[in-house]
Amino acid sequence: MGIPMSRPAQVIDLDTMRKRQRAKKRLVRLSPELDGLEMLYQLASDPDTFYSMPLLAWGMREDGEVVGLVPWMEALTPCHQLDDPQCGNFVGYRDPETDEVFQSAPDHKVYELEHAAAYFDYEETFESTLIQQLPDTLGTHALCMDGEDEPWQLKQVFGWRLYNSGEIEALLVDEHLIESTPVVAGDACLYAGHSRHQVVYFFQRVIANRIKQEDPATLEALALMVSH
């Protein structure tokens, strides 16, 4: 005979719980990194070497956590999510001026994002809404592909858009629609990368220039990446 319960049991909806957990990780505010702070990472093939990459921005999640962001593979990615030993494993943040390595966002960025998020307190809506737009300050490029038999295009990233869903899209330029230069936010020639291209890979400026110069080793590595 079972033990009588003082209150009815609650049915736990796992799908609802997962959605709530994902919502807590949703980015709600961005802040550009303008002081040269970097991300450090390692590769399994070279465990004794640390590699650095400049941070593009910092992002605040709905739960208040602040994370560094870098253009990585197919997205503007929180550094802590880099845990692939072949492509890159996050080690920490670094201040190149002092050589200090730290694991959490610096206080001045946390305070900045907390105050900005409180000031720009948007109402919840189910419609896709543009929350924020940042310029790209790193010279990031995007390799765009529309299909297996279609030629790829290498395009410079103009900026980044944050939507109320927490998704971030790269802003690219349609050269045929440019009416005046320089291109500025709001111009009709700008479009979100994934709205037009099936696949979008991001590269640092140095790698993008090697691709433009048709460096053999870089093109070989690019061909291997695309084939996968």
Coordinates of C-alpha atoms in Angstrom, one line a residue:
M1 CA 0.0 0.0 0.0
G2 CA 1.4 3.4 -1.0
I3 CA 2.1 6.3 1.3
P4 CA -0.6 8.9 1.1
M5 CA 0.6 12.3 -0.2
S6 CA -0.2 15.6 1.4
R7 CA -0.4 17.3 -1.9
P8 CA -1.0 16.2 -5.5
A9 CA 2.1 15.3 -7.5
Q10 CA 3.2 17.8 -10.2
V11 CA 3.7 16.6 -13.7
I12 CA 7.1 17.9 -15.1
D13 CA 7.0 18.8 -18.7
L14 CA 10.6 18.2 -19.8
D15 CA 10.1 20.1 -23.1
T16 CA 8.9 23.2 -21.2
M17 CA 11.9 22.9 -18.8
R18 CA 14.3 22.7 -21.7
K19 CA 12.8 25.8 -23.3
R20 CA 13.1 27.7 -20.0
Q21 CA 16.7 26.7 -19.7
R22 CA 17.5 27.8 -23.3
A23 CA 15.7 31.1 -22.6
K24 CA 17.9 31.8 -19.6
K25 CA 20.9 31.5 -22.0
R26 CA 19.4 33.8 -24.6
L27 CA 21.5 36.9 -25.3
V28 CA 19.6 40.1 -24.5
R29 CA 22.3 42.8 -24.9
L30 CA 25.7 43.3 -26.6
S31 CA 28.6 45.5 -25.9
P32 CA 31.6 45.9 -28.4
E33 CA 35.1 45.1 -27.2
L34 CA 37.2 48.2 -28.0
D35 CA 40.2 47.7 -25.7
G36 CA 41.8 44.8 -27.5
L37 CA 40.9 42.0 -25.0
E38 CA 41.4 38.5 -26.5
M39 CA 40.3 34.9 -26.2
L40 CA 42.9 32.2 -25.6
Y41 CA 42.4 28.7 -27.0
Q42 CA 44.3 25.5 -27.6
L43 CA 44.3 22.7 -30.2
A44 CA 44.7 19.0 -29.4
S45 CA 47.4 18.8 -32.2
D46 CA 49.5 21.4 -30.4
P47 CA 48.7 21.3 -26.6
D48 CA 51.8 23.3 -25.6
T49 CA 50.8 26.3 -27.6
F50 CA 48.2 29.0 -26.8
Y51 CA 46.5 30.8 -29.6
S52 CA 44.8 34.2 -29.3
M53 CA 41.9 35.8 -31.1
P54 CA 40.5 39.3 -30.5
L55 CA 37.1 39.5 -29.0
L56 CA 34.4 41.2 -31.1
A57 CA 32.0 41.8 -28.2
W58 CA 30.5 40.9 -24.9
G59 CA 27.0 39.6 -24.5
M60 CA 24.6 39.4 -21.5
R61 CA 22.4 36.5 -21.2
E62 CA 18.9 36.6 -19.7
D63 CA 20.2 35.0 -16.5
G64 CA 22.7 37.8 -16.1
E65 CA 25.8 35.9 -17.2
V66 CA 28.2 37.9 -19.4
V67 CA 30.2 36.1 -22.0
G68 CA 32.9 37.0 -24.6
L69 CA 31.9 36.6 -28.3
V70 CA 34.0 35.7 -31.3
P71 CA 33.1 35.1 -35.0
W72 CA 33.7 31.3 -35.1
M73 CA 32.7 28.8 -37.7
E74 CA 29.0 29.6 -38.6
A75 CA 28.1 32.0 -35.7
L76 CA 29.1 34.7 -33.4
T77 CA 29.9 32.3 -30.6
P78 CA 30.2 32.5 -26.8
C79 CA 33.9 31.7 -26.0
H80 CA 32.9 29.1 -23.4
Q81 CA 31.2 27.0 -26.1
L82 CA 34.5 26.3 -27.8
D83 CA 35.2 22.8 -26.6
D84 CA 36.3 21.0 -29.8
P85 CA 39.9 19.8 -29.4
Q86 CA 40.4 19.9 -33.2
C87 CA 39.0 23.3 -34.0
G88 CA 39.6 25.0 -30.6
N89 CA 39.2 24.6 -26.9
F90 CA 38.6 27.7 -24.8
V91 CA 41.2 28.5 -22.2
G92 CA 40.4 32.0 -20.9
Y93 CA 40.3 35.7 -21.7
R94 CA 43.6 37.7 -21.9
D95 CA 44.6 41.3 -21.6
P96 CA 47.5 41.6 -24.1
E97 CA 48.8 44.8 -22.3
T98 CA 49.3 43.1 -18.9
D99 CA 49.3 39.5 -20.1
E100 CA 46.7 38.7 -17.5
V101 CA 44.5 35.7 -18.1
F102 CA 41.0 35.5 -16.5
Q103 CA 38.0 33.3 -16.8
S104 CA 35.1 35.8 -16.3
A105 CA 34.1 39.0 -18.0
P106 CA 35.7 42.1 -16.5
D107 CA 33.7 44.1 -14.1
H108 CA 33.5 47.2 -16.3
K109 CA 31.8 45.2 -19.1
V110 CA 29.4 43.5 -16.6
Y111 CA 28.3 46.9 -15.2
E112 CA 28.0 48.4 -18.7
L113 CA 25.7 45.6 -19.9
E114 CA 23.6 45.5 -16.7
H115 CA 22.9 49.2 -16.9
A116 CA 22.2 49.1 -20.7
A117 CA 19.9 46.1 -20.4
A118 CA 18.0 47.9 -17.6
Y119 CA 17.7 51.1 -19.7
F120 CA 16.7 49.3 -22.9
D121 CA 14.0 47.1 -21.4
Y122 CA 12.0 45.9 -24.4
E123 CA 8.5 44.3 -24.1
E124 CA 8.2 40.6 -24.8
T125 CA 6.8 39.8 -28.3
F126 CA 6.5 36.7 -30.3
E127 CA 7.4 38.6 -33.5
S128 CA 11.0 38.8 -34.6
T129 CA 12.3 42.2 -33.4
L130 CA 15.7 43.8 -33.9
I131 CA 17.1 44.7 -30.5
Q132 CA 20.6 45.9 -31.3
Q133 CA 23.1 46.4 -34.1
L134 CA 26.9 46.5 -33.8
P135 CA 29.5 47.3 -36.4
D136 CA 32.2 44.7 -37.1
T137 CA 35.5 46.1 -35.9
L138 CA 37.7 43.0 -36.7
G139 CA 37.6 42.9 -40.5
T140 CA 35.6 39.6 -40.3
H141 CA 34.8 37.9 -43.6
A142 CA 32.1 35.4 -44.4
L143 CA 32.4 32.5 -46.9
C144 CA 28.9 32.2 -48.3
M145 CA 27.6 29.1 -50.1
D146 CA 24.2 28.6 -51.7
G147 CA 24.5 24.9 -52.8
E148 CA 26.9 22.2 -53.7
D149 CA 27.2 23.2 -57.3
E150 CA 27.2 26.9 -56.7
P151 CA 30.4 29.0 -56.5
W152 CA 31.2 30.3 -53.0
Q153 CA 31.5 34.0 -52.3
L154 CA 33.9 35.7 -49.8
K155 CA 32.2 38.8 -48.4
Q156 CA 33.2 41.3 -45.7
V157 CA 31.0 41.4 -42.6
F158 CA 29.6 44.9 -42.1
G159 CA 28.0 44.4 -38.7
W160 CA 25.9 42.2 -36.5
R161 CA 22.3 42.2 -35.5
L162 CA 20.8 40.9 -32.2
Y163 CA 17.2 39.8 -32.3
N164 CA 14.7 39.3 -29.4
S165 CA 15.1 35.6 -29.8
G166 CA 18.8 35.9 -28.9
E167 CA 19.9 35.0 -32.4
I168 CA 22.7 37.0 -33.9
E169 CA 23.0 37.5 -37.7
A170 CA 25.9 38.8 -39.7
L171 CA 25.2 41.8 -41.9
L172 CA 26.6 41.5 -45.4
V173 CA 26.5 43.9 -48.4
D174 CA 24.8 43.4 -51.7
E175 CA 27.2 45.2 -54.0
H176 CA 24.5 45.6 -56.7
L177 CA 22.2 47.6 -54.3
I178 CA 24.8 50.1 -53.0
E179 CA 23.5 53.6 -53.7
S180 CA 26.0 55.7 -51.7
T181 CA 29.3 55.1 -49.8
P182 CA 30.4 54.5 -47.2
V183 CA 27.7 52.0 -46.4
V184 CA 26.0 52.8 -43.0
A185 CA 23.5 51.1 -40.8
G186 CA 20.0 51.1 -42.3
D187 CA 21.1 51.1 -45.9
A188 CA 18.9 48.9 -48.2
C189 CA 22.0 47.1 -49.5
L190 CA 22.6 45.3 -46.2
Y191 CA 21.1 41.9 -45.5
A192 CA 21.3 39.1 -42.9
G193 CA 23.7 36.4 -44.1
H194 CA 21.6 33.4 -43.4
S195 CA 18.5 35.0 -45.0
R196 CA 20.1 34.6 -48.4
H197 CA 22.9 31.9 -48.1
Q198 CA 22.6 28.3 -47.2
V199 CA 25.9 28.2 -45.4
V200 CA 28.0 31.0 -43.9
Y201 CA 31.5 30.5 -42.4
F202 CA 33.4 33.2 -40.7
F203 CA 37.1 34.0 -41.0
Q204 CA 39.5 36.5 -39.4
R205 CA 40.9 39.2 -41.7
V206 CA 44.3 37.4 -41.9
I207 CA 42.8 34.2 -43.2
A208 CA 40.4 36.1 -45.5
N209 CA 43.4 37.8 -47.1
R210 CA 45.1 34.5 -47.6
I211 CA 42.0 33.2 -49.4
K212 CA 42.0 36.3 -51.6
Q213 CA 45.7 35.8 -52.4
E214 CA 44.9 32.1 -53.2
D215 CA 47.5 30.8 -50.7
P216 CA 47.7 27.1 -51.5
A217 CA 47.8 25.8 -47.9
T218 CA 44.8 28.0 -47.0
L219 CA 42.8 26.9 -50.0
E220 CA 43.6 23.3 -49.3
A221 CA 42.3 23.7 -45.7
L222 CA 39.3 25.5 -47.0
A223 CA 38.5 22.7 -49.4
L224 CA 38.6 20.2 -46.6
M225 CA 36.4 22.3 -44.4
V226 CA 33.8 22.8 -47.1
S227 CA 33.7 19.1 -48.0
H228 CA 32.7 18.3 -44.5

